[in-house]
Amino acid sequence: MKIHEYQAKGILKKYNVAVPRGEMALNREEAEAAAGRLFNEGAEAVVVKAQIHAGGRGKGGGVKIAKSMNEAGEIAARMLGMKLVTHQTGPEGRIVRRLLIEETLPIERELYLGIVIDRAEARPVFMASASGGMDIEQVAAENPDAIIKEYIEPGMGLEAFQARKLAFRLGLSAKQIAPASQFMMALYKAFAQNDGSLVEINPFITCTDGRLFALDAKMTFDDNALFRHPEIREMRDITEEDPLEVEASKYSLNYIKLDGNVGCMVNGAGLAMATMDIIKYAGGMPANFLDVGGGANSEQVTHAFEILLSDKNVRAVLINIFGGILRVDTLARGVVEAAHKTRIQLPIVLRLEGTNVEQGREILKESGLNFIVAETMKDAAEKVVAAARGVHDVKEWR
């Protein structure tokens, strides 16, 4: 789960990670009031920052400096409701509904700090770079040696010597080494104690007066651990998520929308990934990742089918099920119910194996609906790609 910058900074502040003074605003009046409080506290200027779940906001016009309350209000009025397009949002962009009004700081250097789980190493890795303010992917591509890494042993946390090593290699001054080390250790504590999957401070700045701040903050969390953090779960902003993905989450379905035209319904993440790969191999493009899970019931299958068909780009559907815990007859009943309910006109290709497969096939035969049958995954992929292209010389059940 992703959260907004102002929410991430609120969490980090609780762990004594230094962040600029700022407030969230939902309208012009709140933005002006927040700016006024910052000016009264000695700020020379304020930054009006669009709050969306994407990077590159500055380049897209989502970060502006104001030197007065009135100017902050004018910027806020223009920014709220605008469609902000960045390299991470894609051409469809995101609508700005919230703003962060924040003090400006006397920046000396822009650095980078980040923590992620390295799946290959099966442990967290703390990354740092002197090339702050840039996309870390760009830094990694152009100059991999610019990224400094310290792997963290589970149960040990980021140790003081590791934090000092990172601070020294960033080229910080002698007076900044100790506070930078404390900053990094506090950052890791916030990551670990909240079951983070990513924390990114870009930029991590040094000021002309020697202070250190998280000028920007990005945090994402392990969805499976949110039951331990109800206060973080409440920070979810569904307006920043794809509506179909939000709908799928209501029924405990794993759905991710993609750009293709072949809808996929599969049970098991591994089989779902393999199904998408073989569709690509057959010359098609999957429209989604949809894993109904090993223990789905007929109702969940029906909802999964409805969500899949809500994507207007879908031209054909591939249902690839290996019945283990999810029996094939249960899936078949769900598919038939959903097909009748949605009055589907699209071609449906089925490849079914496993528990109660014969009963499942019988249910499909007796449904009165047209289904394209496939014996193998390769056969299924070729048939669904052909169907999506409008080729009709495929075998059907009637």
Short mmCIF file of C-alpha atoms in Angstrom, two decimals:
data_model
loop_
_atom_site.label_atom_id
_atom_site.label_comp_id
_atom_site.label_asym_id
_atom_site.label_seq_id
_atom_site.Cartn_x
_atom_site.Cartn_y
_atom_site.Cartn_z
CA MET A 1 0.00 0.00 0.00
CA LYS A 2 1.23 3.49 -0.90
CA ILE A 3 0.66 6.65 1.09
CA HIS A 4 1.11 10.35 0.37
CA GLU A 5 4.25 12.35 1.12
CA TYR A 6 2.64 14.30 3.98
CA GLN A 7 1.52 11.02 5.58
CA ALA A 8 4.98 9.49 5.24
CA LYS A 9 6.53 12.55 6.85
CA GLY A 10 4.04 12.30 9.69
CA ILE A 11 5.21 8.75 10.38
CA LEU A 12 8.90 9.62 10.09
CA LYS A 13 8.53 12.56 12.45
CA LYS A 14 7.39 10.16 15.19
CA TYR A 15 10.76 8.42 14.86
CA ASN A 16 12.71 11.70 15.12
CA VAL A 17 13.52 11.80 11.42
CA ALA A 18 13.86 15.51 10.62
CA VAL A 19 11.26 16.76 8.12
CA PRO A 20 10.36 20.34 7.11
CA ARG A 21 7.45 22.03 8.87
CA GLY A 22 4.29 21.69 6.81
CA GLU A 23 0.55 21.03 6.69
CA MET A 24 -1.85 19.26 4.35
CA ALA A 25 -4.52 21.38 2.63
CA LEU A 26 -7.69 20.39 0.78
CA ASN A 27 -8.68 23.83 -0.51
CA ARG A 28 -7.42 27.37 -1.08
CA GLU A 29 -8.48 28.61 2.35
CA GLU A 30 -6.60 25.83 4.16
CA ALA A 31 -3.54 26.42 1.97
CA GLU A 32 -3.49 30.15 2.77
CA ALA A 33 -3.96 29.48 6.49
CA ALA A 34 -1.12 26.93 6.52
CA ALA A 35 1.16 29.31 4.61
CA GLY A 36 0.29 32.11 7.05
CA ARG A 37 1.30 30.00 10.04
CA LEU A 38 4.62 29.10 8.40
CA PHE A 39 5.37 32.74 7.57
CA ASN A 40 4.55 33.73 11.16
CA GLU A 41 7.02 31.09 12.34
CA GLY A 42 9.80 32.64 10.28
CA ALA A 43 9.59 30.92 6.88
CA GLU A 44 10.98 33.08 4.07
CA ALA A 45 8.86 31.26 1.47
CA VAL A 46 6.66 28.17 1.25
CA VAL A 47 6.39 25.29 -1.19
CA VAL A 48 3.02 24.16 -2.53
CA LYS A 49 3.33 20.46 -3.39
CA ALA A 50 0.73 18.31 -5.16
CA GLN A 51 0.03 15.06 -3.31
CA ILE A 52 -0.31 12.14 -5.70
CA HIS A 53 1.13 8.62 -5.65
CA ALA A 54 3.79 9.33 -8.28
CA GLY A 55 7.21 10.88 -8.62
CA GLY A 56 8.36 13.60 -10.99
CA ARG A 57 5.79 16.08 -9.66
CA GLY A 58 8.11 19.04 -9.96
CA LYS A 59 8.73 18.51 -13.66
CA GLY A 60 4.98 18.16 -14.21
CA GLY A 61 4.16 21.46 -12.52
CA GLY A 62 3.13 19.99 -9.18
CA VAL A 63 5.69 21.80 -7.01
CA LYS A 64 5.66 25.61 -6.80
CA ILE A 65 7.24 28.19 -4.47
CA ALA A 66 5.14 31.01 -2.99
CA LYS A 67 6.50 34.11 -1.24
CA SER A 68 3.23 35.26 0.32
CA MET A 69 -0.02 33.89 1.72
CA ASN A 70 -1.96 35.23 -1.25
CA GLU A 71 0.43 33.68 -3.76
CA ALA A 72 0.19 30.33 -1.95
CA GLY A 73 -3.60 30.54 -2.21
CA GLU A 74 -3.47 31.37 -5.92
CA ILE A 75 -1.13 28.45 -6.64
CA ALA A 76 -3.30 26.11 -4.56
CA ALA A 77 -6.44 27.20 -6.46
CA ARG A 78 -4.74 26.43 -9.80
CA MET A 79 -3.21 23.16 -8.64
CA LEU A 80 -6.22 21.57 -6.93
CA GLY A 81 -8.27 19.66 -9.47
CA MET A 82 -5.59 19.78 -12.14
CA LYS A 83 -4.55 16.63 -14.00
CA LEU A 84 -0.89 16.17 -13.16
CA VAL A 85 1.05 14.14 -15.73
CA THR A 86 4.50 12.76 -14.84
CA HIS A 87 6.71 9.98 -16.15
CA GLN A 88 5.22 7.71 -13.46
CA THR A 89 1.53 8.50 -14.00
CA GLY A 90 1.51 7.85 -17.74
CA PRO A 91 -0.40 10.09 -20.16
CA GLU A 92 -3.67 9.65 -18.24
CA GLY A 93 -2.18 11.56 -15.27
CA ARG A 94 -3.65 11.92 -11.77
CA ILE A 95 -6.13 14.45 -10.41
CA VAL A 96 -4.67 16.58 -7.59
CA ARG A 97 -6.98 16.50 -4.55
CA ARG A 98 -4.57 17.29 -1.71
CA LEU A 99 -1.64 19.65 -1.22
CA LEU A 100 1.28 19.88 1.18
CA ILE A 101 2.19 23.43 2.23
CA GLU A 102 5.74 23.34 3.52
CA GLU A 103 8.54 25.70 4.55
CA THR A 104 11.47 26.25 2.21
CA LEU A 105 14.97 25.39 3.43
CA PRO A 106 18.46 26.68 2.54
CA ILE A 107 19.61 23.65 0.50
CA GLU A 108 23.33 22.99 0.20
CA ARG A 109 23.40 19.43 -1.20
CA GLU A 110 20.79 16.94 -2.45
CA LEU A 111 21.49 13.27 -1.60
CA TYR A 112 19.51 10.04 -1.78
CA LEU A 113 18.53 7.46 0.86
CA GLY A 114 16.38 4.39 0.34
CA ILE A 115 15.50 1.07 1.95
CA VAL A 116 13.95 -1.90 0.12
CA ILE A 117 13.76 -5.67 0.54
CA ASP A 118 16.34 -7.37 -1.66
CA ARG A 119 14.52 -10.58 -2.63
CA ALA A 120 17.66 -12.26 -3.96
CA GLU A 121 19.50 -11.65 -0.67
CA ALA A 122 16.36 -12.24 1.47
CA ARG A 123 17.09 -9.21 3.63
CA PRO A 124 16.68 -5.43 3.61
CA VAL A 125 19.24 -3.24 1.90
CA PHE A 126 19.94 0.38 2.79
CA MET A 127 20.97 2.42 -0.25
CA ALA A 128 22.56 5.85 -0.43
CA SER A 129 23.84 8.05 -3.21
CA ALA A 130 25.38 11.49 -3.60
CA SER A 131 23.21 11.85 -6.74
CA GLY A 132 20.06 13.02 -5.00
CA GLY A 133 17.15 14.72 -6.72
CA MET A 134 17.35 12.26 -9.62
CA ASP A 135 15.40 9.07 -10.26
CA ILE A 136 17.37 6.26 -8.66
CA GLU A 137 16.66 4.10 -11.73
CA GLN A 138 18.44 6.67 -13.88
CA VAL A 139 21.41 6.78 -11.48
CA ALA A 140 21.60 2.97 -11.47
CA ALA A 141 21.54 2.84 -15.27
CA GLU A 142 24.07 5.60 -15.88
CA ASN A 143 26.44 5.08 -12.95
CA PRO A 144 25.80 1.96 -10.84
CA ASP A 145 28.86 2.65 -8.69
CA ALA A 146 27.16 5.82 -7.44
CA ILE A 147 24.78 3.70 -5.34
CA ILE A 148 26.20 2.64 -1.97
CA LYS A 149 24.63 -0.40 -0.32
CA GLU A 150 24.60 -1.82 3.19
CA TYR A 151 22.75 -5.11 3.74
CA ILE A 152 20.92 -5.44 7.04
CA GLU A 153 20.83 -8.67 8.98
CA PRO A 154 17.29 -9.61 10.08
CA GLY A 155 16.86 -9.04 13.80
CA MET A 156 19.92 -6.81 14.03
CA GLY A 157 18.72 -3.64 12.33
CA LEU A 158 20.93 -1.01 10.77
CA GLU A 159 23.96 -0.89 13.02
CA ALA A 160 25.84 2.27 13.97
CA PHE A 161 28.99 1.33 12.07
CA GLN A 162 26.97 0.76 8.90
CA ALA A 163 25.26 4.12 9.21
CA ARG A 164 28.61 5.87 9.75
CA LYS A 165 30.07 4.09 6.73
CA LEU A 166 27.21 5.34 4.56
CA ALA A 167 27.57 8.89 5.94
CA PHE A 168 31.32 8.96 5.26
CA ARG A 169 30.89 7.66 1.72
CA LEU A 170 28.31 10.36 1.00
CA GLY A 171 31.05 12.91 1.67
CA LEU A 172 29.33 14.58 4.61
CA SER A 173 31.31 16.90 6.87
CA ALA A 174 32.77 15.67 10.15
CA LYS A 175 30.07 17.52 12.11
CA GLN A 176 27.33 15.89 10.04
CA ILE A 177 28.45 12.26 10.42
CA ALA A 178 26.85 11.67 13.84
CA PRO A 179 23.47 13.32 13.08
CA ALA A 180 23.37 11.64 9.65
CA SER A 181 23.99 8.26 11.28
CA GLN A 182 21.19 8.88 13.78
CA PHE A 183 18.94 9.99 10.90
CA MET A 184 19.59 6.75 8.99
CA MET A 185 19.09 4.51 12.01
CA ALA A 186 15.80 6.25 12.83
CA LEU A 187 14.74 5.87 9.19
CA TYR A 188 15.38 2.13 9.29
CA LYS A 189 13.50 1.83 12.58
CA ALA A 190 10.46 3.48 10.98
CA PHE A 191 10.75 1.10 8.02
CA ALA A 192 11.06 -2.06 10.12
CA GLN A 193 8.50 -1.30 12.84
CA ASN A 194 5.81 -0.40 10.29
CA ASP A 195 6.43 -3.40 7.99
CA GLY A 196 7.60 -1.21 5.16
CA SER A 197 8.39 -2.57 1.72
CA LEU A 198 10.06 0.67 0.62
CA VAL A 199 11.23 3.94 2.14
CA GLU A 200 12.76 6.55 -0.13
CA ILE A 201 14.12 9.98 0.81
CA ASN A 202 14.86 11.83 -2.40
CA PRO A 203 16.26 14.28 -1.81
CA PHE A 204 17.89 13.90 1.59
CA ILE A 205 19.33 17.39 1.97
CA THR A 206 22.08 19.16 3.84
CA CYS A 207 21.42 22.81 4.61
CA THR A 208 23.86 25.72 4.52
CA ASP A 209 23.61 25.85 8.33
CA GLY A 210 24.55 22.14 8.61
CA ARG A 211 21.08 20.70 9.34
CA LEU A 212 19.82 17.52 7.65
CA PHE A 213 16.25 16.96 6.40
CA ALA A 214 14.06 14.54 4.49
CA LEU A 215 12.89 17.04 1.88
CA ASP A 216 10.71 14.41 0.21
CA ALA A 217 9.51 11.06 1.55
CA LYS A 218 7.95 8.02 -0.04
CA MET A 219 6.75 4.95 1.87
CA THR A 220 4.99 1.77 0.85
CA PHE A 221 3.89 -1.08 3.11
CA ASP A 222 3.40 -4.82 3.00
CA ASP A 223 -0.35 -5.30 2.47
CA ASN A 224 -0.23 -8.61 4.33
CA ALA A 225 0.99 -6.86 7.49
CA LEU A 226 -1.57 -4.05 7.59
CA PHE A 227 -3.68 -5.93 10.15
CA ARG A 228 -0.92 -4.95 12.60
CA HIS A 229 -1.14 -1.29 11.61
CA PRO A 230 -4.77 -0.12 11.47
CA GLU A 231 -3.60 3.51 11.69
CA ILE A 232 -1.64 3.07 8.45
CA ARG A 233 -4.45 1.16 6.77
CA GLU A 234 -6.65 4.22 7.39
CA MET A 235 -4.23 6.29 5.28
CA ARG A 236 -5.20 4.46 2.10
CA ASP A 237 -6.38 6.83 -0.64
CA ILE A 238 -8.49 4.81 -3.06
CA THR A 239 -8.79 7.81 -5.42
CA GLU A 240 -5.13 7.17 -6.26
CA GLU A 241 -5.77 3.55 -7.23
CA ASP A 242 -7.29 1.99 -10.32
CA PRO A 243 -11.06 1.60 -9.69
CA LEU A 244 -11.01 -2.04 -10.82
CA GLU A 245 -8.15 -2.83 -8.44
CA VAL A 246 -10.08 -1.18 -5.61
CA GLU A 247 -13.16 -3.24 -6.45
CA ALA A 248 -11.09 -6.44 -6.56
CA SER A 249 -9.63 -5.75 -3.13
CA LYS A 250 -13.16 -5.77 -1.65
CA TYR A 251 -13.40 -9.49 -2.50
CA SER A 252 -9.80 -10.44 -1.61
CA LEU A 253 -8.89 -10.85 -5.29
CA ASN A 254 -5.42 -10.11 -6.60
CA TYR A 255 -5.99 -7.94 -9.67
CA ILE A 256 -3.65 -5.60 -11.56
CA LYS A 257 -4.76 -3.84 -14.71
CA LEU A 258 -2.42 -3.99 -17.71
CA ASP A 259 -2.46 -2.53 -21.23
CA GLY A 260 -3.39 -5.56 -23.37
CA ASN A 261 -6.69 -6.96 -24.69
CA VAL A 262 -6.63 -10.57 -23.43
CA GLY A 263 -8.37 -10.90 -20.07
CA CYS A 264 -6.92 -13.57 -17.76
CA MET A 265 -8.47 -15.41 -14.83
CA VAL A 266 -6.13 -17.85 -13.12
CA ASN A 267 -5.79 -19.49 -9.71
CA GLY A 268 -2.32 -19.10 -8.23
CA ALA A 269 0.18 -16.30 -8.74
CA GLY A 270 2.79 -18.55 -10.37
CA LEU A 271 0.30 -19.96 -12.87
CA ALA A 272 -0.97 -16.42 -13.53
CA MET A 273 2.55 -15.20 -14.36
CA ALA A 274 3.13 -18.21 -16.62
CA THR A 275 -0.21 -17.58 -18.34
CA MET A 276 0.71 -13.96 -19.09
CA ASP A 277 4.09 -15.07 -20.42
CA ILE A 278 2.59 -17.65 -22.78
CA ILE A 279 0.04 -15.12 -24.07
CA LYS A 280 2.94 -12.84 -24.94
CA TYR A 281 4.76 -15.79 -26.52
CA ALA A 282 1.70 -16.43 -28.70
CA GLY A 283 1.79 -12.83 -29.90
CA GLY A 284 -0.87 -11.33 -27.64
CA MET A 285 -0.93 -8.88 -24.73
CA PRO A 286 -2.53 -9.67 -21.35
CA ALA A 287 -5.07 -7.09 -20.14
CA ASN A 288 -4.61 -7.95 -16.48
CA PHE A 289 -3.15 -10.09 -13.76
CA LEU A 290 -6.04 -11.77 -11.93
CA ASP A 291 -5.39 -14.46 -9.36
CA VAL A 292 -8.61 -15.70 -7.74
CA GLY A 293 -6.57 -17.72 -5.26
CA GLY A 294 -6.57 -21.35 -4.32
CA GLY A 295 -9.57 -21.13 -2.00
CA ALA A 296 -11.96 -18.96 -4.00
CA ASN A 297 -15.68 -19.70 -3.81
CA SER A 298 -18.31 -19.36 -6.51
CA GLU A 299 -19.22 -15.82 -5.41
CA GLN A 300 -15.60 -14.65 -5.64
CA VAL A 301 -15.26 -16.18 -9.09
CA THR A 302 -18.40 -14.33 -10.18
CA HIS A 303 -17.04 -11.01 -8.89
CA ALA A 304 -13.67 -11.73 -10.52
CA PHE A 305 -15.37 -12.29 -13.85
CA GLU A 306 -17.36 -9.06 -13.54
CA ILE A 307 -14.22 -7.07 -12.72
CA LEU A 308 -12.33 -8.60 -15.61
CA LEU A 309 -15.13 -7.73 -18.05
CA SER A 310 -15.34 -4.16 -16.76
CA ASP A 311 -12.13 -3.42 -18.65
CA LYS A 312 -13.33 -2.07 -22.00
CA ASN A 313 -10.04 -3.09 -23.66
CA VAL A 314 -10.70 -6.81 -23.17
CA ARG A 315 -11.50 -8.56 -26.47
CA ALA A 316 -11.24 -12.20 -25.34
CA VAL A 317 -10.93 -14.04 -22.04
CA LEU A 318 -8.66 -16.91 -21.03
CA ILE A 319 -9.61 -18.90 -17.94
CA ASN A 320 -6.71 -21.12 -16.93
CA ILE A 321 -7.48 -23.17 -13.82
CA PHE A 322 -5.70 -26.04 -12.14
CA GLY A 323 -8.22 -27.30 -9.61
CA GLY A 324 -6.70 -28.17 -6.27
CA ILE A 325 -8.27 -26.39 -3.34
CA LEU A 326 -10.39 -24.45 -5.86
CA ARG A 327 -12.40 -27.24 -7.48
CA VAL A 328 -13.10 -27.00 -11.21
CA ASP A 329 -16.86 -27.44 -10.73
CA THR A 330 -16.91 -24.47 -8.31
CA LEU A 331 -15.14 -22.33 -10.87
CA ALA A 332 -17.44 -23.52 -13.66
CA ARG A 333 -20.56 -22.55 -11.70
CA GLY A 334 -19.06 -19.10 -11.04
CA VAL A 335 -18.17 -18.61 -14.70
CA VAL A 336 -21.63 -19.63 -15.91
CA GLU A 337 -23.35 -17.40 -13.33
CA ALA A 338 -21.17 -14.43 -14.26
CA ALA A 339 -21.60 -15.04 -18.00
CA HIS A 340 -25.40 -15.04 -17.65
CA LYS A 341 -25.36 -12.02 -15.35
CA THR A 342 -23.09 -9.90 -17.57
CA ARG A 343 -24.56 -11.19 -20.86
CA ILE A 344 -21.05 -11.54 -22.16
CA GLN A 345 -20.54 -11.44 -25.91
CA LEU A 346 -16.78 -11.95 -25.83
CA PRO A 347 -15.10 -15.27 -26.71
CA ILE A 348 -14.06 -17.28 -23.66
CA VAL A 349 -11.24 -19.81 -23.83
CA LEU A 350 -11.02 -22.37 -21.03
CA ARG A 351 -8.18 -24.63 -20.05
CA LEU A 352 -9.27 -26.68 -17.03
CA GLU A 353 -7.47 -29.43 -15.14
CA GLY A 354 -7.59 -30.88 -11.65
CA THR A 355 -10.17 -31.74 -9.01
CA ASN A 356 -13.68 -32.42 -10.39
CA VAL A 357 -12.63 -31.40 -13.90
CA GLU A 358 -15.18 -33.69 -15.57
CA GLN A 359 -18.03 -32.26 -13.46
CA GLY A 360 -16.83 -28.78 -14.33
CA ARG A 361 -16.79 -29.51 -18.04
CA GLU A 362 -20.28 -30.96 -17.80
CA ILE A 363 -21.55 -27.77 -16.12
CA LEU A 364 -20.08 -25.71 -18.95
CA LYS A 365 -21.57 -27.97 -21.64
CA GLU A 366 -25.03 -27.76 -20.10
CA SER A 367 -24.91 -23.97 -19.69
CA GLY A 368 -26.01 -23.21 -23.24
CA LEU A 369 -23.09 -20.82 -23.62
CA ASN A 370 -20.32 -20.88 -26.23
CA PHE A 371 -16.90 -21.72 -24.86
CA ILE A 372 -13.64 -22.35 -26.71
CA VAL A 373 -11.91 -25.41 -25.33
CA ALA A 374 -8.13 -25.79 -24.98
CA GLU A 375 -6.20 -28.89 -24.01
CA THR A 376 -2.85 -27.31 -23.09
CA MET A 377 -1.60 -23.86 -22.04
CA LYS A 378 0.02 -23.38 -25.45
CA ASP A 379 -3.22 -24.32 -27.18
CA ALA A 380 -5.16 -21.98 -24.89
CA ALA A 381 -2.84 -19.04 -25.55
CA GLU A 382 -2.96 -19.48 -29.32
CA LYS A 383 -6.76 -19.75 -29.31
CA VAL A 384 -7.36 -16.72 -27.08
CA VAL A 385 -4.93 -14.53 -29.05
CA ALA A 386 -6.67 -15.56 -32.28
CA ALA A 387 -10.06 -14.83 -30.72
CA ALA A 388 -8.92 -11.39 -29.53
CA ARG A 389 -7.89 -10.62 -33.11
CA GLY A 390 -11.32 -11.60 -34.38
CA VAL A 391 -10.27 -14.94 -35.89
CA HIS A 392 -13.21 -17.34 -35.54
CA ASP A 393 -11.88 -20.63 -36.95
CA VAL A 394 -11.55 -22.10 -33.47
CA LYS A 395 -13.28 -25.11 -31.97
CA GLU A 396 -16.32 -24.27 -29.81
CA TRP A 397 -18.62 -26.10 -27.43
CA ARG A 398 -22.29 -25.43 -28.06
#
